[in-house]
XYZ file of C-alpha atoms in Angstrom:
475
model
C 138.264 81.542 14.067
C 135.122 82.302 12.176
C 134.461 85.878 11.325
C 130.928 87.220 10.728
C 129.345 91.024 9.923
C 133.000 92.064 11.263
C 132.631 90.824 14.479
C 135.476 87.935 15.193
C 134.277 84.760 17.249
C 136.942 83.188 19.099
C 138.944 83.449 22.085
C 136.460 86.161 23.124
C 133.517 83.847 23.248
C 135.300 81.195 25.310
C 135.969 83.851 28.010
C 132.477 83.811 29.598
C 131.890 80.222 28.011
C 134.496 78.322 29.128
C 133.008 75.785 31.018
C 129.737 74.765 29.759
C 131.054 72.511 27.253
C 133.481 70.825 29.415
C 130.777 68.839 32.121
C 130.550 65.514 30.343
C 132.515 63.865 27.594
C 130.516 63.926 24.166
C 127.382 65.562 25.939
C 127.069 69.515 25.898
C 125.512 70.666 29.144
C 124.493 74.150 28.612
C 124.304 76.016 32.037
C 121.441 78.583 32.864
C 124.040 81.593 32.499
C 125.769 82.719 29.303
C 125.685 85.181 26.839
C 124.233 83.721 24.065
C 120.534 82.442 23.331
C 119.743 79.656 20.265
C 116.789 79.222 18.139
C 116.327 76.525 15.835
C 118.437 78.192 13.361
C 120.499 80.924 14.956
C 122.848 82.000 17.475
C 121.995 85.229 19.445
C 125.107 86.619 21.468
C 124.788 89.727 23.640
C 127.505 91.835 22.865
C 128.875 94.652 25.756
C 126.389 97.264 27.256
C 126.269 100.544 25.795
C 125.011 103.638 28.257
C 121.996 105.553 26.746
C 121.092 108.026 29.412
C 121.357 108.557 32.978
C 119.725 110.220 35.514
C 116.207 108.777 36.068
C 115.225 106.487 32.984
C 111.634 106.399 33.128
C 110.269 104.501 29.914
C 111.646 102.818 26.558
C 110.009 102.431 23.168
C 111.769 101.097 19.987
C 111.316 102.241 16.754
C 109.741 99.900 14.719
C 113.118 98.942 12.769
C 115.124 98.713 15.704
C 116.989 101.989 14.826
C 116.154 103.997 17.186
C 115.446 103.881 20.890
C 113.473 106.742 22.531
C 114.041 107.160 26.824
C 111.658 109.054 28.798
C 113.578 110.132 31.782
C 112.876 112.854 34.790
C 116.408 114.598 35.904
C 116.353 115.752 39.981
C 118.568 118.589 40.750
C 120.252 116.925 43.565
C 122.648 119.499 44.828
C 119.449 121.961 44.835
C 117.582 119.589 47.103
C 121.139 119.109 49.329
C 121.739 122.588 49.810
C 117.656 123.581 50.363
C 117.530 120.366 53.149
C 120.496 121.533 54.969
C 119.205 125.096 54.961
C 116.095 124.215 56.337
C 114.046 125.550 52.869
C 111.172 123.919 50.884
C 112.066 122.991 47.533
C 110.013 123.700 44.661
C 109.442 121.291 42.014
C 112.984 120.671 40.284
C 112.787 117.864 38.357
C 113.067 117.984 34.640
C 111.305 115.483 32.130
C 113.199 114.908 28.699
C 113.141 112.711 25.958
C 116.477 111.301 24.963
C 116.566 109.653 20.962
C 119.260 107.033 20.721
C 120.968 105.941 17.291
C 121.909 102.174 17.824
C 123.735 102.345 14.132
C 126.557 105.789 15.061
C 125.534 104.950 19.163
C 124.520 108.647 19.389
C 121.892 109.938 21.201
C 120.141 113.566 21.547
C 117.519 115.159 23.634
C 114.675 116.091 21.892
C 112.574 117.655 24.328
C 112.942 118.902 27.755
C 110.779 120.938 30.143
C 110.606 121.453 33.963
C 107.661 119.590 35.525
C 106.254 122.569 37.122
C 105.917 124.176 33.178
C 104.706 120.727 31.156
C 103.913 116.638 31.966
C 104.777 114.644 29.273
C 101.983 112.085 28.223
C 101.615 108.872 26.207
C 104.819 108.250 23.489
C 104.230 106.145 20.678
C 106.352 105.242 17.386
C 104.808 105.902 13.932
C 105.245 102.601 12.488
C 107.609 102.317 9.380
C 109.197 105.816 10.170
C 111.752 107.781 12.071
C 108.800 109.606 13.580
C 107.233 109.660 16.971
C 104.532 111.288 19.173
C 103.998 112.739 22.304
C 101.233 114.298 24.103
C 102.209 117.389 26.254
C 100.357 118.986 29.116
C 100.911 122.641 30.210
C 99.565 124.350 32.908
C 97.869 128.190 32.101
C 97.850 130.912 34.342
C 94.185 131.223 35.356
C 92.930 135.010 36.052
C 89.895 133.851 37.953
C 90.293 131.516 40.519
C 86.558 130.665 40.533
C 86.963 128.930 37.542
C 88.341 125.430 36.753
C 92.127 125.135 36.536
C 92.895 125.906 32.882
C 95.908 123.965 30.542
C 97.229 123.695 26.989
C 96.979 120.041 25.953
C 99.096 119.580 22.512
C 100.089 116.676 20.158
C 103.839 117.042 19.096
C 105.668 114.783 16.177
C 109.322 114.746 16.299
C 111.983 113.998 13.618
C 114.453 111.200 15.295
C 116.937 112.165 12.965
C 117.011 115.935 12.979
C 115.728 116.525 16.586
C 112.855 118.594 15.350
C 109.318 118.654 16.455
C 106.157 120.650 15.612
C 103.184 120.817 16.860
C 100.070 118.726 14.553
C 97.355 119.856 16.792
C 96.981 121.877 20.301
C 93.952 122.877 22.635
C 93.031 124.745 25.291
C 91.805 122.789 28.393
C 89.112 123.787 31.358
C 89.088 121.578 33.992
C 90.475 119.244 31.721
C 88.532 119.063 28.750
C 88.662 118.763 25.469
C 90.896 115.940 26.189
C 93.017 114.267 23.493
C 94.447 111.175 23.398
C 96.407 108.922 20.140
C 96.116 105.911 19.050
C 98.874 104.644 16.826
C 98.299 102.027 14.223
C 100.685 98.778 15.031
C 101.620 98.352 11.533
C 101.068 101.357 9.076
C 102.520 104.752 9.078
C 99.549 106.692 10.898
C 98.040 107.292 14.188
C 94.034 108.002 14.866
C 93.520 110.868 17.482
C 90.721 110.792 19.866
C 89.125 114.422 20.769
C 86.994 114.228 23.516
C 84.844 117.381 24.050
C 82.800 119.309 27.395
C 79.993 117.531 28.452
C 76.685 118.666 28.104
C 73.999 117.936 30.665
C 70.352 116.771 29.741
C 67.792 115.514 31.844
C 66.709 111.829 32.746
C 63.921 110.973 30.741
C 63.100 107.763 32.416
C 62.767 110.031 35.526
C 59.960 111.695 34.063
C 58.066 109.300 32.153
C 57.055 107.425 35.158
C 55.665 110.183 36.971
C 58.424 110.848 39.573
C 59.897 114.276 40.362
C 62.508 115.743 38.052
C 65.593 114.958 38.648
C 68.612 116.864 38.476
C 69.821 117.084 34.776
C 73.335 114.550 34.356
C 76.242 114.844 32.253
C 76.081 113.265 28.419
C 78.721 111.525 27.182
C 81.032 113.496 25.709
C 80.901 113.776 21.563
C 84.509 112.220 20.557
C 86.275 113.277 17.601
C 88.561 111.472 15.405
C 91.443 112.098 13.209
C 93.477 110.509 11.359
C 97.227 111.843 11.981
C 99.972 110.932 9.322
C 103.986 111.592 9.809
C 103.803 114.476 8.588
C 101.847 115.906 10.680
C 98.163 116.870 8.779
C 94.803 115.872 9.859
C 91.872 114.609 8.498
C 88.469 113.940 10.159
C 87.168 110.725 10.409
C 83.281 110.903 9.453
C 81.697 108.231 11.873
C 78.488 108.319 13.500
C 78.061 109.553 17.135
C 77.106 106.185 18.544
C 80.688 104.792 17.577
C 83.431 104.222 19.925
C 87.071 103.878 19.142
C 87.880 100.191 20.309
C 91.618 98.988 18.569
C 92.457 97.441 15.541
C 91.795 95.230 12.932
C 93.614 92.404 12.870
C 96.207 93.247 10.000
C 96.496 96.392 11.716
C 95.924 98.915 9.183
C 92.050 99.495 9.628
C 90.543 101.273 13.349
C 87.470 98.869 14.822
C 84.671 100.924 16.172
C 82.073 99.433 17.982
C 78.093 100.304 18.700
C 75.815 99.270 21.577
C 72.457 98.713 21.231
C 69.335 97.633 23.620
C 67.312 94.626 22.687
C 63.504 94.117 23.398
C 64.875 92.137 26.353
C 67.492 95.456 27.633
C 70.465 93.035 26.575
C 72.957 94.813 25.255
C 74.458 93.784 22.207
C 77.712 95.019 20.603
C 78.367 95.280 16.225
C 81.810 96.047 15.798
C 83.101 97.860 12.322
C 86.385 98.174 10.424
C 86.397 101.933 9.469
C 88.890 102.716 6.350
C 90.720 106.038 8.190
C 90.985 107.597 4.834
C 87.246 107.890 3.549
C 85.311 107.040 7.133
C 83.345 104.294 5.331
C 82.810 101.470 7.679
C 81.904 97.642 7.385
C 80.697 96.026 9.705
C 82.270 92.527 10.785
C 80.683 89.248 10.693
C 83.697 88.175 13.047
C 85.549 90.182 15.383
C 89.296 89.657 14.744
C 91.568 92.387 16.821
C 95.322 92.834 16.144
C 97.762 90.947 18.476
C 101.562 91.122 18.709
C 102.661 88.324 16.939
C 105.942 86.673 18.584
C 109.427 86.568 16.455
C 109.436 82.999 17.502
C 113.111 83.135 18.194
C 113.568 85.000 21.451
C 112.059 87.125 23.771
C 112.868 89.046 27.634
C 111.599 88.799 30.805
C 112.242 90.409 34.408
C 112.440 87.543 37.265
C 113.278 88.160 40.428
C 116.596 85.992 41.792
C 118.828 85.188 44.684
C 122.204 87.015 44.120
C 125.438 87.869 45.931
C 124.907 91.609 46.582
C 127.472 93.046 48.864
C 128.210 89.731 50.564
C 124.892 89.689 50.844
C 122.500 87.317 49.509
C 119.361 89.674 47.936
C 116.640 89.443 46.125
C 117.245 91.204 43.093
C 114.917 91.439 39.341
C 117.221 90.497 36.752
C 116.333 90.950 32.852
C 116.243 87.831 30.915
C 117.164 87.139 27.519
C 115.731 83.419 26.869
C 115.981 81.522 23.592
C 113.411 79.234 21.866
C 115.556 76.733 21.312
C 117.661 74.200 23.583
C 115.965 75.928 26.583
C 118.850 78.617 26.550
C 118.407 81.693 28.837
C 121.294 84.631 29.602
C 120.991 87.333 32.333
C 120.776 90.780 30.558
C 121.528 92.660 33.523
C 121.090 92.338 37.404
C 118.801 95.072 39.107
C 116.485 96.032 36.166
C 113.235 97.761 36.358
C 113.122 97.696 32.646
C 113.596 96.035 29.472
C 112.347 96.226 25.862
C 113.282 94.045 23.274
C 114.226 95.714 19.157
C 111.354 94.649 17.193
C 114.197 93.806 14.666
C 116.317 91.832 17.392
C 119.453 93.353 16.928
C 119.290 95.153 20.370
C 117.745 94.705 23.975
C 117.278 97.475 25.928
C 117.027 97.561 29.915
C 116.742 100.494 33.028
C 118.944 99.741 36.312
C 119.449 101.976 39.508
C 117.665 104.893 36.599
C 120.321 104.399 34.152
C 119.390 103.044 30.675
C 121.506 100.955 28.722
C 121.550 99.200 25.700
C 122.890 95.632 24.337
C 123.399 94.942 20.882
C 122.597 91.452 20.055
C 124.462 89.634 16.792
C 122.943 86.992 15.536
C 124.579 84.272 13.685
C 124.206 80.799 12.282
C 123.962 78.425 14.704
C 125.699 75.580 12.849
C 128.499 78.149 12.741
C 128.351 79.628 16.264
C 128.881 75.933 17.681
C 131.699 75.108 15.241
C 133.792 78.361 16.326
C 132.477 77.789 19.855
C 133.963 74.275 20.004
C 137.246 75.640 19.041
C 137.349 78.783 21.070
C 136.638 76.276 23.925
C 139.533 73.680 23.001
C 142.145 76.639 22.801
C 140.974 78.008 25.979
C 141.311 74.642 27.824
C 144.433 74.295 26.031
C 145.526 77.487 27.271
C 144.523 76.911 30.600
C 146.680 73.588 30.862
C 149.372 74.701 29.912
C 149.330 77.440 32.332
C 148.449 74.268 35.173
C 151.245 72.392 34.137
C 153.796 75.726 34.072
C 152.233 76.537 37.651
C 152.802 72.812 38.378
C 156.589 72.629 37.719
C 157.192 75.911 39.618
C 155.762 74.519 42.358
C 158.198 71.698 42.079
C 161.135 73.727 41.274
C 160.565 75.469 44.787
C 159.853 72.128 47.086
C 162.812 70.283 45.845
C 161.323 68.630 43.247
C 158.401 66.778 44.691
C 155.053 67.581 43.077
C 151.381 67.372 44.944
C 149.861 64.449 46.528
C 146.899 63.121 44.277
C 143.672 64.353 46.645
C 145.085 67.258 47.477
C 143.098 70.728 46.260
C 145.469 71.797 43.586
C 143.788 75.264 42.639
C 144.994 76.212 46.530
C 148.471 74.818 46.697
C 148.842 75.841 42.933
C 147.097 79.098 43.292
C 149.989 81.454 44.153
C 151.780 80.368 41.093
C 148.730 81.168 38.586
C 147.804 84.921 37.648
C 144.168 83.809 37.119
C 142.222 81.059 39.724
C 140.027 80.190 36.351
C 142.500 78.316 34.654
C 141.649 75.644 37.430
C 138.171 75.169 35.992
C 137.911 72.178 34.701
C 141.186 70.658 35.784
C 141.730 67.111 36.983
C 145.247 66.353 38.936
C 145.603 62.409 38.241
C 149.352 62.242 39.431
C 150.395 59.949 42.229
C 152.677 62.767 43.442
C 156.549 62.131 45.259
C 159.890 63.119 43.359
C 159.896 63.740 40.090
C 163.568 62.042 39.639
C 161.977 58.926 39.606
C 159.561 59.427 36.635
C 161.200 58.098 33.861
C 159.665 59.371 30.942
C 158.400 62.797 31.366
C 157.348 63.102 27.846
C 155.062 60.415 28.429
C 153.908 60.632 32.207
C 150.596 62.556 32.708
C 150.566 64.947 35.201
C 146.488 65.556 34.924
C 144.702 67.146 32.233
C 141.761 70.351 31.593
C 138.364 68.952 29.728
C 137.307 70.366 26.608
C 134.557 70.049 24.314
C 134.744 66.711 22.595
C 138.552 65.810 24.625
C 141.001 66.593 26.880
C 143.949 68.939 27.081
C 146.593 66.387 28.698
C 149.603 68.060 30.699
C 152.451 65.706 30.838
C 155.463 65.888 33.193
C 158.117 67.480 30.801
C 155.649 70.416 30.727
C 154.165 70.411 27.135
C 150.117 69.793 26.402
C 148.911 67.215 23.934
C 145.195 67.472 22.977
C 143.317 64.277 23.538
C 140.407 63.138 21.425
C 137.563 61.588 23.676
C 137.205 58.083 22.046
């Protein structure tokens, strides 16, 4: 057995690998099922689903370091709804929105923030990079005293603590019919976010209208002056001095600087487009002779996916969207989980995490060297078939003992006529019967005579007559 970061591979691999190393003789034919990925260098095993939260799991963002998973989820009071239907009475509004943190390290999670969706929507969530601190955009409806004015709300930027389960409030506003809105844009790789403050429209009239002599038209809405601020961890502000004309587009492509962009009309009414990097500290901008945005680089090792499959549902055969786990390597892929609506993947990938039938759940993933993996693979595999034969060749003699002696017909299917002597039908897998069958009183040598044998990576657990197992090199 090899033994890495206190997790011991052996027997327990060979469990849900038993077989894939057992098809051909000195040729490893890895199956499309598993639970373990390769790279070029590494091993990635999935290691036993954890729960996170239940109820209705709505979204899943990691933490930048893997740490920390937050789960946006919306809770139904069913027995309300129960008890209302059968009475014949209109429910209100019962379901509650929360936001669950989870600890991967101490597998301990916390809800951070809950509030009835009648009283508060939750908005966009987004990771500070770097840091054990989020944000969320929150959405309350006021009471409005005049109902001939526009619907009136409190629209407010929260940063929570993962670790303490704290929040306060960075910056909060008071909305008519929806304005001033807000909205954040974190930065992909630096510890700070850029907020977006869009403000009531003003309306002008249409020059163009009038220069040429027509009637005047009814006056339009301007676009809305946008404000930006920078927003650190800690939860301070600082305006970011850019002209009017400049619109918030993404990032540059280290992701540390905010790209603006400006439209302007040509002689020939083309548009045409400058884009700037603006340093969020001082506002000063610089405008780019090439535009390069930031894009999500990939690990290069392995990565998820949801595919929809044929499975066994029920004794049914369904269509159901599994989550993938696929390697770069070797063309490995694993089934996560069946039935997923969701799955994110740890930045650091030592986690996956995935939503089924509204529950989320996590995976830890342990990666190890893949030189290594194979070794204590190989060996895990050889004692399992090893195992497994000798349990045949037990199963075998009892079988034997009860028909006066006679063992099975060659041809005949052994895992059936065999079965009621075995406590598991698995240890079949992989087992050849190569006897001619009859008496045993006439086999001479027992020791010697080979009842059939179990293959294994690189050979073959042999079961001879007497009972014992001999492992078999391939040659």
């Amino acid at each position: 057995m090899v033994t890495v970061k206190g997790y011991v591979i052996g027997l327990a691999l060979a469990s849900s690998s038993v077989a894939w190393l057992a098809a051909r003789p000195q040729q490893a034919i890895l199956p499309n099922t598993k639970d373990f990925v390769f790279s070029q260098e590494s091993a990635y095993l999935l290691m036993p689903p954890e729960p996170v939260a239940g109820s209705k799991s709505l979204g899943l963002w990691w933490s930048s370091d893997g740490g920390y998973l937050l789960v946006a989820r919306a809770d139904r009071d069913e027995e309300t709804l129960v008890k209302d239907a059968i009475a014949g009475q209109r429910t209100p509004n019962s379901t509650e929105d929360s936001l669950v943190v989870y600890h991967l390290l101490d597998k301990r999670n916390s809800v951070v923030w809950h509030a009835r969706a009648l009283s508060a929507k939750l908005g966009s969530v987004s990771w500070f990079s770097g840091s054990n601190r989020f944000v969320a955009v929150v959405d309350e409806p006021l009471r409005t005293e005049d109902p001939t004015r526009p619907p009136r709300s409190r629209q407010s930027i929260l940063i929570f603590d993962a670790d303490r389960g704290t929040s306060t409030t960075a910056i909060s506003v008071v909305q008519e019919g929806g304005l001033p809105w807000m909205g954040v844009l974190m930065s992909p790789t630096r510890p700070y976010g850029i907020i977006l403050s869009r403000s009531v429209q003003t309306l002008v009239a249409v020059p163009t209208a009038a220069a040429s002599g027509a009637p005047p038209s009814d006056p339009e809405p301007a676009p809305a002056p946008t404000d930006y601020l920078m927003l650190r961890p800690d939860g301070t502000t600082t305006r970011i001095p850019v002209a009017a004309n400049m619109s918030l587009s993404g990032w540059s492509k280290d992701g540390s600087k905010p790209v603006f962009v400006t439209f302007e009309r040509s002689p020939d009414r083309k548009a045409k487009a400058t884009w700037y990097e603006v340093d969020p500290a001082t506002g000063k901008s610089e405008a780019m002779t090439k535009r390069e945005d930031w894009e999500p680089v990939s690990n290069g090792e392995i990565d998820t996916a949801l595919r929809q499959g044929e499975w066994i549902h029920d004794g049914k055969q369904e269509k159901i969207q599994a989550a993938w786990l696929d390697g770069s390597a070797d063309k490995t892929k694993t089934v996560i989980a069946k039935d997923c609506s969701a799955v994110s993947l740890s930045p650091a990938l030592n986690a996956v995490a995935y939503v089924s039938n509204g529950v989320s759940m996590v995976r830890p993933i342990l990666r190890v060297p893949k030189r290594a993996f194979l070794t204590a693979l190989k060996e895990a595999l050889k004692a399992q078939a090893m195992s497994n034969a000798k349990q045949v060749g037990l199963a075998t003699l009892m079988y034997s003992s009860d028909y006066d002696d006679v063992l099975p017909m060659q041809g005949m299917d052994m895992s059936d006529i065999l079965g009621p002597y075995a406590r598991n039908a698995s240890i079949f897998e992989g087992f050849t019967y190569t006897y001619s069958g009859g008496s045993t009183n006439g086999m001479k040598d027992p020791a010697h005579t080979e009842l059939g044998y179990t293959q294994g990576p690189g050979g073959r657990a042999v079961i001879y007559g007497d009972g014992h197992v001999q492992w078999v090199p391939d040659k």
